[in-house]
Each structure stands twice: as structure tokens, then as C-alpha cells.
mmCIF file of C-alpha atoms in Angstrom:
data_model
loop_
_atom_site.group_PDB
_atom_site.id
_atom_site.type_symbol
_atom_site.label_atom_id
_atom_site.label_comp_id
_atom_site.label_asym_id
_atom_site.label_seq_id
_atom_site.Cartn_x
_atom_site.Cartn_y
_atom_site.Cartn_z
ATOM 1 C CA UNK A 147 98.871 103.157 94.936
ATOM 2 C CA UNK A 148 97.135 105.805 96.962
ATOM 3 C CA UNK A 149 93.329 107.265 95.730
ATOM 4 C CA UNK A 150 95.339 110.662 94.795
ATOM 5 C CA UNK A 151 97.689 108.983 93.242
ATOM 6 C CA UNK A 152 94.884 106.996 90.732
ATOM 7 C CA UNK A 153 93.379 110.618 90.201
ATOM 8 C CA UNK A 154 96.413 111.923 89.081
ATOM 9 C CA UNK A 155 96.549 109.157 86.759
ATOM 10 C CA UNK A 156 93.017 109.141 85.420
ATOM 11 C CA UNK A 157 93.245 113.284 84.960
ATOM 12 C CA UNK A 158 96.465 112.648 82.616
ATOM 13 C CA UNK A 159 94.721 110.541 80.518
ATOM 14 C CA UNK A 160 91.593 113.086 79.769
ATOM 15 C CA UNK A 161 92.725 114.905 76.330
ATOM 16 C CA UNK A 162 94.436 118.061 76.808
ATOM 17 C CA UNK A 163 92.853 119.617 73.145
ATOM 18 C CA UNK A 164 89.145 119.386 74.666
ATOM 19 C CA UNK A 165 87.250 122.481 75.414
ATOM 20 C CA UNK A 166 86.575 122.911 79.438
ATOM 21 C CA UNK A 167 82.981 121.799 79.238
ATOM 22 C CA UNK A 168 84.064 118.314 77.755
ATOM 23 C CA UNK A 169 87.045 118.364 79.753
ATOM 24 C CA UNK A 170 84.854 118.850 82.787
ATOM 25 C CA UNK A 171 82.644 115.947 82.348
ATOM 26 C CA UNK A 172 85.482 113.745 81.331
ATOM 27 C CA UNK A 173 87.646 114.882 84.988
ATOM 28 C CA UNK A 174 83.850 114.393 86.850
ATOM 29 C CA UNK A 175 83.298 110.679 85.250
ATOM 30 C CA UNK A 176 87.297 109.509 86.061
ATOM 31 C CA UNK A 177 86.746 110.522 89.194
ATOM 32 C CA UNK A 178 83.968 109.022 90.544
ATOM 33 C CA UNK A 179 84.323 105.628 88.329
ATOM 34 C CA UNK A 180 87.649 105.954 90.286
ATOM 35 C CA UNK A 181 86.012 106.134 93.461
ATOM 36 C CA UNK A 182 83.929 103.220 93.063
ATOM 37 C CA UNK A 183 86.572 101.024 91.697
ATOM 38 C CA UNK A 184 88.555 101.639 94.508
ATOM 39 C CA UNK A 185 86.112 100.829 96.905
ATOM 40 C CA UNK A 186 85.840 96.795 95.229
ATOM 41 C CA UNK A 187 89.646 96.962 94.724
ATOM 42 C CA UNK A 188 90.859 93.930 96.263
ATOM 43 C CA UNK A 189 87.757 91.943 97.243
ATOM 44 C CA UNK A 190 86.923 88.578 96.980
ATOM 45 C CA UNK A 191 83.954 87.505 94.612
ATOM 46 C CA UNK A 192 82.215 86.215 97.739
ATOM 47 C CA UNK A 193 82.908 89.278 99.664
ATOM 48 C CA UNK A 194 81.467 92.202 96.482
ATOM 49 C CA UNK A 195 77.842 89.965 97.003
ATOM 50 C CA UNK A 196 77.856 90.470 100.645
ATOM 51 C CA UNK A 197 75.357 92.251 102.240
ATOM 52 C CA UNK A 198 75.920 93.825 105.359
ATOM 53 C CA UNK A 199 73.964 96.593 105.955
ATOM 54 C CA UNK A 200 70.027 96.792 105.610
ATOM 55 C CA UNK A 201 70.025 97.392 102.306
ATOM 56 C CA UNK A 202 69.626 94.550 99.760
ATOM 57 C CA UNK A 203 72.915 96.382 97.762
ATOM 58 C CA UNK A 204 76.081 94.634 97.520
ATOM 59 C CA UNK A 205 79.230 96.044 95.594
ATOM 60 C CA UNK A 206 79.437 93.919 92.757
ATOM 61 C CA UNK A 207 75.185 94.838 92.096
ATOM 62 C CA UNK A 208 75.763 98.351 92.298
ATOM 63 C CA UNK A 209 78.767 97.907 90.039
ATOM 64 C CA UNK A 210 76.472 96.053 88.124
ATOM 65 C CA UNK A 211 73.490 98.621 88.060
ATOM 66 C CA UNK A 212 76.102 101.569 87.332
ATOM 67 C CA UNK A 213 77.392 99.906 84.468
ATOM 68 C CA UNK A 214 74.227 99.239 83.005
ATOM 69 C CA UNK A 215 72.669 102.550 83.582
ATOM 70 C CA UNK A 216 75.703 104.471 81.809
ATOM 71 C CA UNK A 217 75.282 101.801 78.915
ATOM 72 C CA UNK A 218 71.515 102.696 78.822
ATOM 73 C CA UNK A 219 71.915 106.370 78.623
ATOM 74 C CA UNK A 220 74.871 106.141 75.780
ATOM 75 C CA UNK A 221 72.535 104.091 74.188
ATOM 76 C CA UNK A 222 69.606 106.724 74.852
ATOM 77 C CA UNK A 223 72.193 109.423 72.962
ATOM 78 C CA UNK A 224 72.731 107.566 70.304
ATOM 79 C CA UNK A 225 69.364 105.826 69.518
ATOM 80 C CA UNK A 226 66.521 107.597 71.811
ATOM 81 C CA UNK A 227 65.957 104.560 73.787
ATOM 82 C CA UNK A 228 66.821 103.055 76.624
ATOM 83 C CA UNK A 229 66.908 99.465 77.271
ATOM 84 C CA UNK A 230 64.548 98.005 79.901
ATOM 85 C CA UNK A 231 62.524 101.387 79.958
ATOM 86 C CA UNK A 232 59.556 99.851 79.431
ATOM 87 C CA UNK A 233 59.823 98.447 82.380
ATOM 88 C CA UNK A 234 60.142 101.288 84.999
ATOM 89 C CA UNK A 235 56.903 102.000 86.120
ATOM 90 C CA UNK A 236 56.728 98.550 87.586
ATOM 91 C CA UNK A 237 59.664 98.944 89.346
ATOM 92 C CA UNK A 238 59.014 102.226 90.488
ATOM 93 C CA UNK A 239 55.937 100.645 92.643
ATOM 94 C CA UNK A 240 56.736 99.786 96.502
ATOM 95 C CA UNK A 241 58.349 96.512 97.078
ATOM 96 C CA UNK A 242 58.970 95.831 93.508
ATOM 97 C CA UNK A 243 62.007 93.854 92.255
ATOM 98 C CA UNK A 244 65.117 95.888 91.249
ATOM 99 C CA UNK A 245 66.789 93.229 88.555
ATOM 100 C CA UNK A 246 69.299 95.178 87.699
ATOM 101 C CA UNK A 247 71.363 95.271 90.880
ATOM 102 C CA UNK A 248 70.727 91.413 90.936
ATOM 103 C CA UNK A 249 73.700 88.771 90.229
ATOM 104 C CA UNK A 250 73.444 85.782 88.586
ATOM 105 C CA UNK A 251 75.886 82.691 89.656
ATOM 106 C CA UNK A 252 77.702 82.977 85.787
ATOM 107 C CA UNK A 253 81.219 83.870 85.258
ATOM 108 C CA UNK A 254 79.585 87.167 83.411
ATOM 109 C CA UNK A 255 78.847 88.669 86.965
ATOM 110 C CA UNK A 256 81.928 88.007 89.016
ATOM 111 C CA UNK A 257 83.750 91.162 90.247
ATOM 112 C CA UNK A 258 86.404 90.959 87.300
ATOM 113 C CA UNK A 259 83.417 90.344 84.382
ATOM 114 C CA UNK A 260 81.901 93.139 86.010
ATOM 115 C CA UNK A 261 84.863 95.768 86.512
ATOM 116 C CA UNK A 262 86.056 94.659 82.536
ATOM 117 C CA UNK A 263 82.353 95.402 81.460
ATOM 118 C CA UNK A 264 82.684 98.748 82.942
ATOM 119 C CA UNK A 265 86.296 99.905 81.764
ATOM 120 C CA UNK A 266 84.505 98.749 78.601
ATOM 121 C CA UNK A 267 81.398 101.031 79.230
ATOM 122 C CA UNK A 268 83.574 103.709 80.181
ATOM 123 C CA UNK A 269 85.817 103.713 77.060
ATOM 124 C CA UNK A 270 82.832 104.078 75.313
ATOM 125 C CA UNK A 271 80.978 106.903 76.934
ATOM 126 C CA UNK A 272 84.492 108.607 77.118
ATOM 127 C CA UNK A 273 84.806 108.570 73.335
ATOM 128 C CA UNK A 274 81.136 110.391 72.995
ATOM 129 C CA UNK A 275 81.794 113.008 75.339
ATOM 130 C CA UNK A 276 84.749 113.721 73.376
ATOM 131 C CA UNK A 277 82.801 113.677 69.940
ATOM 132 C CA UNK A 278 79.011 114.048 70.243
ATOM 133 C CA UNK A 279 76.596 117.427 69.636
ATOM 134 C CA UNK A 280 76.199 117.667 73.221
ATOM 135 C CA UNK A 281 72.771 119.527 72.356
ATOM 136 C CA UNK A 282 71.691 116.558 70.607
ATOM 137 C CA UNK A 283 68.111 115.729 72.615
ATOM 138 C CA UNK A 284 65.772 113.074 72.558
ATOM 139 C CA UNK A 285 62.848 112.914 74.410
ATOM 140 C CA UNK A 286 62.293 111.070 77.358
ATOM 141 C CA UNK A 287 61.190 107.143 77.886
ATOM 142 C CA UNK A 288 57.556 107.345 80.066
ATOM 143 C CA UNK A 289 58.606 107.141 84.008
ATOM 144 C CA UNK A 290 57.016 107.888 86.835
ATOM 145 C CA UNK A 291 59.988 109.994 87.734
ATOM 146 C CA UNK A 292 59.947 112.413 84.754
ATOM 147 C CA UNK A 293 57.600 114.895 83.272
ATOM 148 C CA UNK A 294 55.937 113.882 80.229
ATOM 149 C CA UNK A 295 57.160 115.097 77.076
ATOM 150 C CA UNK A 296 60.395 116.045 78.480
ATOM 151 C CA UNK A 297 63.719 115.963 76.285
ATOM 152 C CA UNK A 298 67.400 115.686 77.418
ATOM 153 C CA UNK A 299 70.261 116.717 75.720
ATOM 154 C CA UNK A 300 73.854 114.260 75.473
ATOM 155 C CA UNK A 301 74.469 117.458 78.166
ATOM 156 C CA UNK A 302 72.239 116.730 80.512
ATOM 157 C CA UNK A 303 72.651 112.541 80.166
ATOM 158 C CA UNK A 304 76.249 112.924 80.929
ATOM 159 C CA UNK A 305 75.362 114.563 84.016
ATOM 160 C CA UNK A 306 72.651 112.142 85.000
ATOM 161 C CA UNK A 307 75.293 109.815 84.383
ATOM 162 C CA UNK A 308 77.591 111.350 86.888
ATOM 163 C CA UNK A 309 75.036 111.614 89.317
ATOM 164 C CA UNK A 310 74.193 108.208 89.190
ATOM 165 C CA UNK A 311 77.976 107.172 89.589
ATOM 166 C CA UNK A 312 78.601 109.676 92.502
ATOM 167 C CA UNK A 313 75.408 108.416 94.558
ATOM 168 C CA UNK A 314 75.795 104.504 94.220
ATOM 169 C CA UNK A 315 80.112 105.328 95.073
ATOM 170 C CA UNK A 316 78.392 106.331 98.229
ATOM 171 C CA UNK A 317 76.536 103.295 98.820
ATOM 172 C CA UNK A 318 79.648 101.271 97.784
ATOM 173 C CA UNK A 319 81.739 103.119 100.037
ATOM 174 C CA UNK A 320 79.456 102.709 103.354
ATOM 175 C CA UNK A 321 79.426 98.808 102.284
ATOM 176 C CA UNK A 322 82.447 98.582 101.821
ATOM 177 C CA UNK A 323 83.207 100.304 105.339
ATOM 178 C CA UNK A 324 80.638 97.701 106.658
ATOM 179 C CA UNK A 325 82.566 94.355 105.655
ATOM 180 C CA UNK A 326 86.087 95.515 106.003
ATOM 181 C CA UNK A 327 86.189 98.880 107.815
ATOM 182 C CA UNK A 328 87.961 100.658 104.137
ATOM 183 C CA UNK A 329 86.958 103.524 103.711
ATOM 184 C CA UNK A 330 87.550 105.302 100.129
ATOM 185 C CA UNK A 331 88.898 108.530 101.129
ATOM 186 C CA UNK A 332 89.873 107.958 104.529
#
């Protein structure tokens, strides 16, 4: 099955009753969760905790860290929170630690766990766009990164969401490129 081909697929299946703004975030998530799980398609476990480049990153942690961050944030929508917020300024300081790209050796983190966590994930964050207030705001964890006393709306989550998705696809793709020469879109 060709990358166009898995598009097609994915667009089919966002409801055709949603309003465009909805519909637009739905079409923008398939496609880049598309992207990246393209890009691990057909690896070996051993292969998705390579690391080739420079970068610490392997597939199955930035699988990992995308699936966790989209969690987060639906979890932000719903409850104002976001797990492991507390601990961001730490790991916003040079050299620190980034545990949520890390693997463990457990059955939980092998490229299948991983991918079923995140059709999971996805089903779930799929089912909010389609239902929640999308002006519905909390206001920000503390982060070195954000202004204080900043809100965000389910609106502007989604698209951090995205964002996050669409940048680590990138990494994925240049690692992939790196062990095996595949290249997502080419």
C-alpha cells in the first residue's frame, strides 16, 4: 500500500457531518499520525531503538514521546492537568534527562505495544475533536516555555498536538532514512 493510498484511507474515515474546522483538525492529525506510522512500518524491535544519527532519538522513543504528549494534552482538556508537568522545568535545564523518549526492556515498549497504545490514543483524541467546546480553556501548567498565566483552548491543544506530531514525523523520517535509506514521501 502506497503513503497516498493510506491517506486516502485515513480521509474516508474522518466524518463527513463535521463542520470544516473539526474536519480540518481531524484530516491534519490522520495525516501526520500517518506519516509517522509509516516511517516504523515494517521494522524490527531492535531496529525502532537504533540510533543512528547524533541525536539520542530512536523511532520507537519518539513514537513513545508522541503518544504520551497527545495523551497529556487530552488529558489537559478534559481535567486542566497534565501529567508529568511538574516536572518540566527540570527538564527544560541543559543536559537534563528526557524520560519520556526513553524505553524500557518490557513488552509495554516494543514497536507493536507502542503503535497499539497510539491507535488507542488516537481513537480517543479523535472522538473529542469530534465532541468537545473547542473554546473550552484551562490555564496553563508553570514551564519555562510559556507565559505565566496563560490559558489554551481544546483549539489551540489540538494544534499543539499537531505540531508536535508533524515535528517528531520529521525526526522519524531522517532516522528512518539513516538505518534503511526509506524515506516517507520519497
Amino acid at each position: 500500500m502506497t503513503t497516498a493510498d493510506s491517506m486516502s484511507e485515513l480521509l474516508a474515515a474522518v466524518p463527513a457531518d463535521l463542520d470544516g474546522e473539526r474536519r480540518t483538525l481531524l484530516e491534519t492529525l490522520a495525516k501526520h499520525r500517518m506519516l509517522l506510522r509509516h516511517t516504523v512500518a515494517e521494522l524490527s524491535d531492535a531496529d525502532a531503538r537504533r540510533r543512528p544519527t547524533a541525536s539520542a532519538l530512536t523511532l520507537a522513543g519518539l513514537l513513545k514521546h508522541v503518544e504520551g504528549v497527545e495523551r497529556g494534552w487530552v488529558d489537559f482538556i478534559l481535567t486542566g492537568t497534565v501529567e508529568g508537568a511538574d516536572g518540566w522545568e527540570q527538564a527544560a535545564e541543559p543536559g537534563a534527562e528526557r524520560d519520556d523518549f526513553a524505553l524500557d526492556d518490557s513488552d509495554s515498549d516494543s514497536l507493536a505495544a507502542l503503535l497499539e497504545r497510539y491507535t488507542a490514543t488516537a481513537a480517543r483524541t479523535d472522538e473529542l475533536v469530534a465532541t468537545v467546546d473547542l473554546d473550552l480553556s484551562h490555564p496553563l501548567p508553570p514551564a519555562p516555555w510559556f507565559p505565566e498565566e496563560m490559558h489554551w483552548s481544546a483549539r489551540q491543544v489540538f494544534a499543539h498536538i499537531v505540531g508536535e506530531t508533524a515535528q517528531h514525523s520529521g525526526h522519524a523520517d531522517i532516522i528512518r532514512e539513516t538505518i534503511d535509506g526509506r524515506k516517507t514521501m520519497g
